[in-house]
XYZ file of N, CA and C in Angstrom:
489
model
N 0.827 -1.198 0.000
C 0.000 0.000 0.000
C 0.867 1.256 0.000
N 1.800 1.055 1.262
C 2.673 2.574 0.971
C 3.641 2.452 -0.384
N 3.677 1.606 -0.879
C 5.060 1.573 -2.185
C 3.729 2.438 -3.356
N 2.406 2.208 -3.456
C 1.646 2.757 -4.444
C 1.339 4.008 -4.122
N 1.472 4.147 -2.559
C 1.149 5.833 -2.880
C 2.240 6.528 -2.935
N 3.371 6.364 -2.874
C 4.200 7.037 -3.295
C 4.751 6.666 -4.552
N 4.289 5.396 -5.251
C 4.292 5.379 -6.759
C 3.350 6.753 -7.370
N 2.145 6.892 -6.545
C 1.125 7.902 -7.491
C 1.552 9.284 -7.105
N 2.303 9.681 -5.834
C 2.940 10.740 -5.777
C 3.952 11.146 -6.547
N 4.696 10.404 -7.121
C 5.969 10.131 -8.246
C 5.654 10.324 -9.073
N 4.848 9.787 -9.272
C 4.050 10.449 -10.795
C 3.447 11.834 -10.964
N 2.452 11.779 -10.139
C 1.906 13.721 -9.662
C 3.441 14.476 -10.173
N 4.257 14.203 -8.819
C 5.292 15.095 -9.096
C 5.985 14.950 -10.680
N 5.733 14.023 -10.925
C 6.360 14.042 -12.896
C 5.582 15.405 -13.592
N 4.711 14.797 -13.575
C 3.617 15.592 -13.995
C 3.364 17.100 -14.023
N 3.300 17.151 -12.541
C 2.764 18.167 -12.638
C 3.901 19.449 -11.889
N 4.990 18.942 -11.270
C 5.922 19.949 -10.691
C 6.672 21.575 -11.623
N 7.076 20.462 -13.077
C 7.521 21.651 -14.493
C 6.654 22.751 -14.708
N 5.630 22.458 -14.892
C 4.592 23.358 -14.723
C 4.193 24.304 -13.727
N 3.863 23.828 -12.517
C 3.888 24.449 -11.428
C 5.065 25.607 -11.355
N 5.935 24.445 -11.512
C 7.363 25.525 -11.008
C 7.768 26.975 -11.785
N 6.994 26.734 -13.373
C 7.066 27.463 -14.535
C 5.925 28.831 -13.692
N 4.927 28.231 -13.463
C 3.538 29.441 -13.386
C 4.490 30.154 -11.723
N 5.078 29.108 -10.745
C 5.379 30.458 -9.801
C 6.740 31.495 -10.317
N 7.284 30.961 -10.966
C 8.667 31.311 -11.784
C 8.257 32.985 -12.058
N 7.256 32.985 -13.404
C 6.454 34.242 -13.241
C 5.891 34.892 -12.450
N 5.478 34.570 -11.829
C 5.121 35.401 -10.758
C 5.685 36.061 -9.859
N 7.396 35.064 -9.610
C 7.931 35.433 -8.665
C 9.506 35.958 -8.978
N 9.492 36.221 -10.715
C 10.804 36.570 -11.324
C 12.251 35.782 -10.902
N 12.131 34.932 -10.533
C 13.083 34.604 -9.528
C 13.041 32.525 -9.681
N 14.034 31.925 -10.371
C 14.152 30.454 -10.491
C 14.037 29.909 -8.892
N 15.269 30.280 -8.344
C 15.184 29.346 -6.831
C 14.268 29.605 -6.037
N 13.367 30.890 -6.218
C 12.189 31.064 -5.270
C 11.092 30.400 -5.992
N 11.137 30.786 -6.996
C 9.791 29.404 -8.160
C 10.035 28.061 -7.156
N 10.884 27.558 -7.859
C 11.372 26.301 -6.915
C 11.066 26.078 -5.495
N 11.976 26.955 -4.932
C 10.923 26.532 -3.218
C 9.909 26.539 -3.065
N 8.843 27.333 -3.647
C 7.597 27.296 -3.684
C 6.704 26.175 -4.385
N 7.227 25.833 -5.293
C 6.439 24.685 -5.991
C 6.826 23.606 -5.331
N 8.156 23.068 -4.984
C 8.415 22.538 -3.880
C 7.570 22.109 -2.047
N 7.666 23.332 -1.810
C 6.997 23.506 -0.462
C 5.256 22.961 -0.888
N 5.043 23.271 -2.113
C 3.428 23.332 -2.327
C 3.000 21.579 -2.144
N 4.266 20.728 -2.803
C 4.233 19.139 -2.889
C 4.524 18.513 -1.624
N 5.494 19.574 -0.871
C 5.535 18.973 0.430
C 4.360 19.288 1.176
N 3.679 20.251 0.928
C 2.393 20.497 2.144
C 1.020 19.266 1.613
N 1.271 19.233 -0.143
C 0.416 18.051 0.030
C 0.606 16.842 0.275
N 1.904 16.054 0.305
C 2.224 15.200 0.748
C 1.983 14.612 2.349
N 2.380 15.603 2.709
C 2.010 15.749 3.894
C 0.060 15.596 4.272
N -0.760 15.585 3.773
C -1.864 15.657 3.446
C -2.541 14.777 2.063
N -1.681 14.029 1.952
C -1.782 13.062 0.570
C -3.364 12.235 0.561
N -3.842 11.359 1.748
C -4.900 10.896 1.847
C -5.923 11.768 2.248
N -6.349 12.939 2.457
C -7.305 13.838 3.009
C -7.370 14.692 1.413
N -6.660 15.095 0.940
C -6.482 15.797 -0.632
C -7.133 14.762 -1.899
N -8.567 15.637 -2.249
C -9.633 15.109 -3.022
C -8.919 15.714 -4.623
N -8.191 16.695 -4.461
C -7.907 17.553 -5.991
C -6.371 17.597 -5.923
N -5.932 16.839 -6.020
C -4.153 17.171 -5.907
C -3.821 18.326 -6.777
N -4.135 18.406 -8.120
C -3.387 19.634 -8.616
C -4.369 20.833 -8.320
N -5.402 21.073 -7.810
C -6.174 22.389 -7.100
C -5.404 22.906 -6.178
N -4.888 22.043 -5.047
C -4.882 22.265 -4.160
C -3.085 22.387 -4.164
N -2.416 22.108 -4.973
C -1.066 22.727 -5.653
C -0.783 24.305 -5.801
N -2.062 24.206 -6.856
C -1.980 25.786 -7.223
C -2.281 26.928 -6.364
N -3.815 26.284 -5.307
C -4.126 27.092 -4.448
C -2.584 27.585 -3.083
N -1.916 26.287 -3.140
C -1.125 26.344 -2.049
C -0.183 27.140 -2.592
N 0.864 26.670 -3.904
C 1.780 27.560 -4.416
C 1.269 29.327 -4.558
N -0.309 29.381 -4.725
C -0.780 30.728 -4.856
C -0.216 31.632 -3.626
N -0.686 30.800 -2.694
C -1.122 31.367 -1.364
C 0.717 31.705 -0.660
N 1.593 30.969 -1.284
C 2.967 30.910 -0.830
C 3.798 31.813 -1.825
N 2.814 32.312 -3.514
C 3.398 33.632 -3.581
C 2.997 34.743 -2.858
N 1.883 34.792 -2.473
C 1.634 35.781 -1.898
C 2.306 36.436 -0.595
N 2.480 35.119 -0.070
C 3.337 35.320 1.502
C 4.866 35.696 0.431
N 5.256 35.375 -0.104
C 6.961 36.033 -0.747
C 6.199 37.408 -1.078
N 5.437 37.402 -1.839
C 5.211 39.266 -2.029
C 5.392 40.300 -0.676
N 4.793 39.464 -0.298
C 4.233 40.304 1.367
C 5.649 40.455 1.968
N 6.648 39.430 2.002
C 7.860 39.596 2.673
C 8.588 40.595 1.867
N 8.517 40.823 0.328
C 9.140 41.669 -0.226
C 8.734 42.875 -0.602
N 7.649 43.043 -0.088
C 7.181 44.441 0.351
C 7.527 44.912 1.665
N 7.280 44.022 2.657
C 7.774 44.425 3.943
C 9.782 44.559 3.943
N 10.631 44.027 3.467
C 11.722 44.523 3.080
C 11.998 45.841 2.123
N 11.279 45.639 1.482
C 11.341 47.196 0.491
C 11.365 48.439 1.500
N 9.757 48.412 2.401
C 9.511 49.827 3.134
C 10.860 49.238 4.045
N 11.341 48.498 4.782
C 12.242 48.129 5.444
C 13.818 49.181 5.080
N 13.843 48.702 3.890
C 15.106 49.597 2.944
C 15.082 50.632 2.537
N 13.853 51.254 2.696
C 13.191 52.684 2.238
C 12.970 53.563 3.937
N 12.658 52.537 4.711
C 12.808 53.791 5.959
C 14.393 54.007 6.415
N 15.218 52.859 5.994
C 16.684 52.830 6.735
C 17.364 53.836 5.255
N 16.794 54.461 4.522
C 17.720 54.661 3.422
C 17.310 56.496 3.713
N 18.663 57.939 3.815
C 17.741 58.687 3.778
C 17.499 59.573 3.068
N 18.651 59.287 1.910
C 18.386 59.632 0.621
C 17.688 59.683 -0.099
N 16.577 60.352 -0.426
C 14.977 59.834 -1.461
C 15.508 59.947 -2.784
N 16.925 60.285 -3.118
C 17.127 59.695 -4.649
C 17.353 58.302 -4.668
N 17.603 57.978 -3.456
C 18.458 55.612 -3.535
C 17.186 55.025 -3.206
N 15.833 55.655 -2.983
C 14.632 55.382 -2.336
C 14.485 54.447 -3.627
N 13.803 53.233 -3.340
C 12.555 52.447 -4.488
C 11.722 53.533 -5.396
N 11.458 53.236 -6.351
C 10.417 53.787 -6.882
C 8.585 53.911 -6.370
N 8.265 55.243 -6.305
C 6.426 54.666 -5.793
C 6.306 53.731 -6.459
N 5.591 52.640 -5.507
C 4.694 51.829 -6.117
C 3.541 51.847 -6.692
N 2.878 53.318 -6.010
C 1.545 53.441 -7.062
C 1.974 53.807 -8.200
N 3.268 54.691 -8.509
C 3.032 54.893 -10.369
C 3.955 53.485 -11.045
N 4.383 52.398 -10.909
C 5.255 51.376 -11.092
C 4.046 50.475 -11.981
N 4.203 50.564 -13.283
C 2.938 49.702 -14.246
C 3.080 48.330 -14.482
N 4.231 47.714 -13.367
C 4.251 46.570 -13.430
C 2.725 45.560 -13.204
N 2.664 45.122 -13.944
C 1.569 43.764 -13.912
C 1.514 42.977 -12.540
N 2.616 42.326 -12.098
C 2.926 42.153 -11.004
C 2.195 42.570 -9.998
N 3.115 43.826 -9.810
C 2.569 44.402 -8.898
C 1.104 45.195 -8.341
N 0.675 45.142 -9.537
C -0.937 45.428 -9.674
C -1.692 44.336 -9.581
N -1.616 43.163 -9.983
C -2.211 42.006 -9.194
C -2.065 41.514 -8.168
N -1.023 42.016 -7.279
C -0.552 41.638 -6.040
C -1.437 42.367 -5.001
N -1.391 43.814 -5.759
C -2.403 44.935 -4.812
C -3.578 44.645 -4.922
N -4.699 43.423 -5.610
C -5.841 43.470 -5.692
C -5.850 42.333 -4.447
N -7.689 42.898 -4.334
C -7.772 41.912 -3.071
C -7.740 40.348 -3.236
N -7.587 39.873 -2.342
C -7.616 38.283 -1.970
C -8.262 37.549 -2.733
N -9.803 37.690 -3.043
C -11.263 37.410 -3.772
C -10.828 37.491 -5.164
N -10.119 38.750 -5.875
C -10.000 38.650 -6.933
C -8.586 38.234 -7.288
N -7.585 38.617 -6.830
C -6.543 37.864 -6.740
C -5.933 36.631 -7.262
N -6.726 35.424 -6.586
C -6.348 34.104 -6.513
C -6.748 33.694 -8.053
N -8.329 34.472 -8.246
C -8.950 34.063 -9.636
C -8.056 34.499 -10.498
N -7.980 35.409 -10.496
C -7.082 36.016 -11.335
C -6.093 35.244 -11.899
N -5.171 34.688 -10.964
C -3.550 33.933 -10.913
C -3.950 32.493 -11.527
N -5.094 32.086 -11.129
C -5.367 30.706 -11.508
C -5.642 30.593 -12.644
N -6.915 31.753 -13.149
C -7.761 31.638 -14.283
C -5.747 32.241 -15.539
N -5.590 32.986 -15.153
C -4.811 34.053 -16.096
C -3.674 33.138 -15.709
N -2.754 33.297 -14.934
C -1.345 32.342 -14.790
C -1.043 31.098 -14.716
N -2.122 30.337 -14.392
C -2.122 28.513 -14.219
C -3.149 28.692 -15.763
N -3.809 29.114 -16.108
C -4.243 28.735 -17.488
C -5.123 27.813 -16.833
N -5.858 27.727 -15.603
C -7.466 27.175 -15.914
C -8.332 27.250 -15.995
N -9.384 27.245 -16.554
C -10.780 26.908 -17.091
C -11.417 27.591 -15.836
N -12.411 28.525 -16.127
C -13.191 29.167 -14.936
C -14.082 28.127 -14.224
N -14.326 26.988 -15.122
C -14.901 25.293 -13.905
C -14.097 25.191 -12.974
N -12.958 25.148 -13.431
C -11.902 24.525 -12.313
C -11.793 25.678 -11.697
N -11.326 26.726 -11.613
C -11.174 27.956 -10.533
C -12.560 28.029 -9.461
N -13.735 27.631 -10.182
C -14.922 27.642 -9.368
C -14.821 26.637 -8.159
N -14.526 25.355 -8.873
C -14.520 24.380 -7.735
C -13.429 24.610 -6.902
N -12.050 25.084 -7.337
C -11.084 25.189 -6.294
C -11.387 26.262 -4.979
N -12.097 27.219 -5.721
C -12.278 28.304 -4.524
C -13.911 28.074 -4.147
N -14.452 27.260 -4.078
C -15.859 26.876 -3.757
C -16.938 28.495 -4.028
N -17.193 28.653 -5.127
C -17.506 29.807 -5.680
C -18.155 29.403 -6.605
N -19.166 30.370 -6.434
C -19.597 29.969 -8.519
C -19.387 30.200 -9.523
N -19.555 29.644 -10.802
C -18.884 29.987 -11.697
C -19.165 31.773 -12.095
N -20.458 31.693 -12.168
C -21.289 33.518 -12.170
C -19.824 34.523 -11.339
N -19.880 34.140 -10.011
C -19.058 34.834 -9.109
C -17.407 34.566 -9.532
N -16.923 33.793 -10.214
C -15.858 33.745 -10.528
C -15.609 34.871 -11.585
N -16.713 34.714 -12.761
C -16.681 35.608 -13.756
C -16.990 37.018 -13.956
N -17.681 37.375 -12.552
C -17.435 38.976 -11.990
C -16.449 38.890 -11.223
N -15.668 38.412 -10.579
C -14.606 38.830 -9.960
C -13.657 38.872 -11.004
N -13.409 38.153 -12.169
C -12.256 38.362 -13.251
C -12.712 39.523 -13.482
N -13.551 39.928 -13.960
C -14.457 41.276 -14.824
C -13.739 42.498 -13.368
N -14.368 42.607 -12.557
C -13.713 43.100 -11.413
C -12.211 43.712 -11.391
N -11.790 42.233 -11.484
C -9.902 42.283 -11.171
C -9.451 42.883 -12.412
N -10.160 43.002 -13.281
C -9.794 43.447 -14.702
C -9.631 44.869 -14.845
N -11.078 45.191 -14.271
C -11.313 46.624 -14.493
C -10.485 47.405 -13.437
N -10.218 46.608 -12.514
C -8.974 47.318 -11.474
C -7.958 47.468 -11.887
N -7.591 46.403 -12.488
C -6.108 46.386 -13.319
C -5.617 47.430 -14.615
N -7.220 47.472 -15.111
C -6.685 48.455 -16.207
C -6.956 50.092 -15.842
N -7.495 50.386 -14.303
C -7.684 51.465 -13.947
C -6.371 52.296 -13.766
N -5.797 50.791 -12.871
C -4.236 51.198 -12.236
C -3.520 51.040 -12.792
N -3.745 50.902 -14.605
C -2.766 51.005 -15.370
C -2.983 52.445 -15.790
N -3.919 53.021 -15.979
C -4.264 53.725 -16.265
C -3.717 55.337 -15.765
N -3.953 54.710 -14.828
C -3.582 56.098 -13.728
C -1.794 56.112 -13.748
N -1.285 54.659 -13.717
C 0.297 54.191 -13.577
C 0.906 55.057 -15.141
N -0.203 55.216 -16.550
C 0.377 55.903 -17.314
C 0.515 57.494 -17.389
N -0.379 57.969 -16.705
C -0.885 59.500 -16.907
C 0.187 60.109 -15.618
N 0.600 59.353 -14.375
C 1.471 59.830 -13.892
C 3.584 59.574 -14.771
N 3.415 59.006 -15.460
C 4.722 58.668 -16.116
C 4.658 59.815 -17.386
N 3.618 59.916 -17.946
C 3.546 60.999 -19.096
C 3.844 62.111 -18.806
């Protein structure tokens, strides 16, 4: 019994790790942090192997949820390096005028967020984003519509201050 479930974990991880590791890669500009994260995402389900009904949902949701915690740490280092710095020419750039993509999906809330990353960066199907976040499909497809119109607001505004 244990030699097959870690035969079917062996496989999962064939499967599905390249990928994974590819969608946090983007997100997180950064190879060895892709990696720990897609990593950490197989160890938290492993760890949870018989209770886990959706293995690759619950991948993406986890790797999601573990970029977010790296954003959060690298925002909290930024203002970190920005209050110890007292030069405002060596300062970071504002982040509100910064038209990175990135960083404008990072600033949307939680709700639209995740859809966002799943539907737009994992490339799945608004079925599958529904069932992963126990949502409906209706509510999935105003929150993209939502995260959209936020995104292109704060692009918006991110151009008229650069002009």
């Amino acid at each position: 019994m244990k030699g097959s479930r870690e035969k079917a974990a062996s496989e999962l991880f064939a499967a599905l790790y390249p990928r994974l590791a590819g969608w946090c890669r983007r997100l997180v500009d950064d190879d060895g942090t892709a990696h720990e994260i897609a990593s950490e995402a197989f160890t938290r389900l492993w760890a949870r192997w018989t209770t886990v009904a959706e293995p690759r949902g619950f991948l993406y949701v986890t790797a999601a949820n573990l970029v977010r915690d790296h954003w959060r740490k690298l925002e909290r280092e930024r203002r970190a390096v920005h209050r110890a710095t007292t030069e405002a020419a060596l300062g970071p750039p504002n982040e509100q005028t910064d038209p990175s993509v990135r960083l404008m999906v990072q600033s949307l809330p939680e709700r639209l967020r995740v859809p966002i990353l799943l539907h737009y960066y994992a490339d799945m199907p608004i079925r599958e984003v529904s069932v992963l976040t126990g949502r409906k499909e209706g509510t999935i497809k105003a929150d993209l519509h939502a995260a959209r119109e936020l995104l292109r607001a704060h692009l918006r505004r991110s151009l008229d201050h650069t002009l």
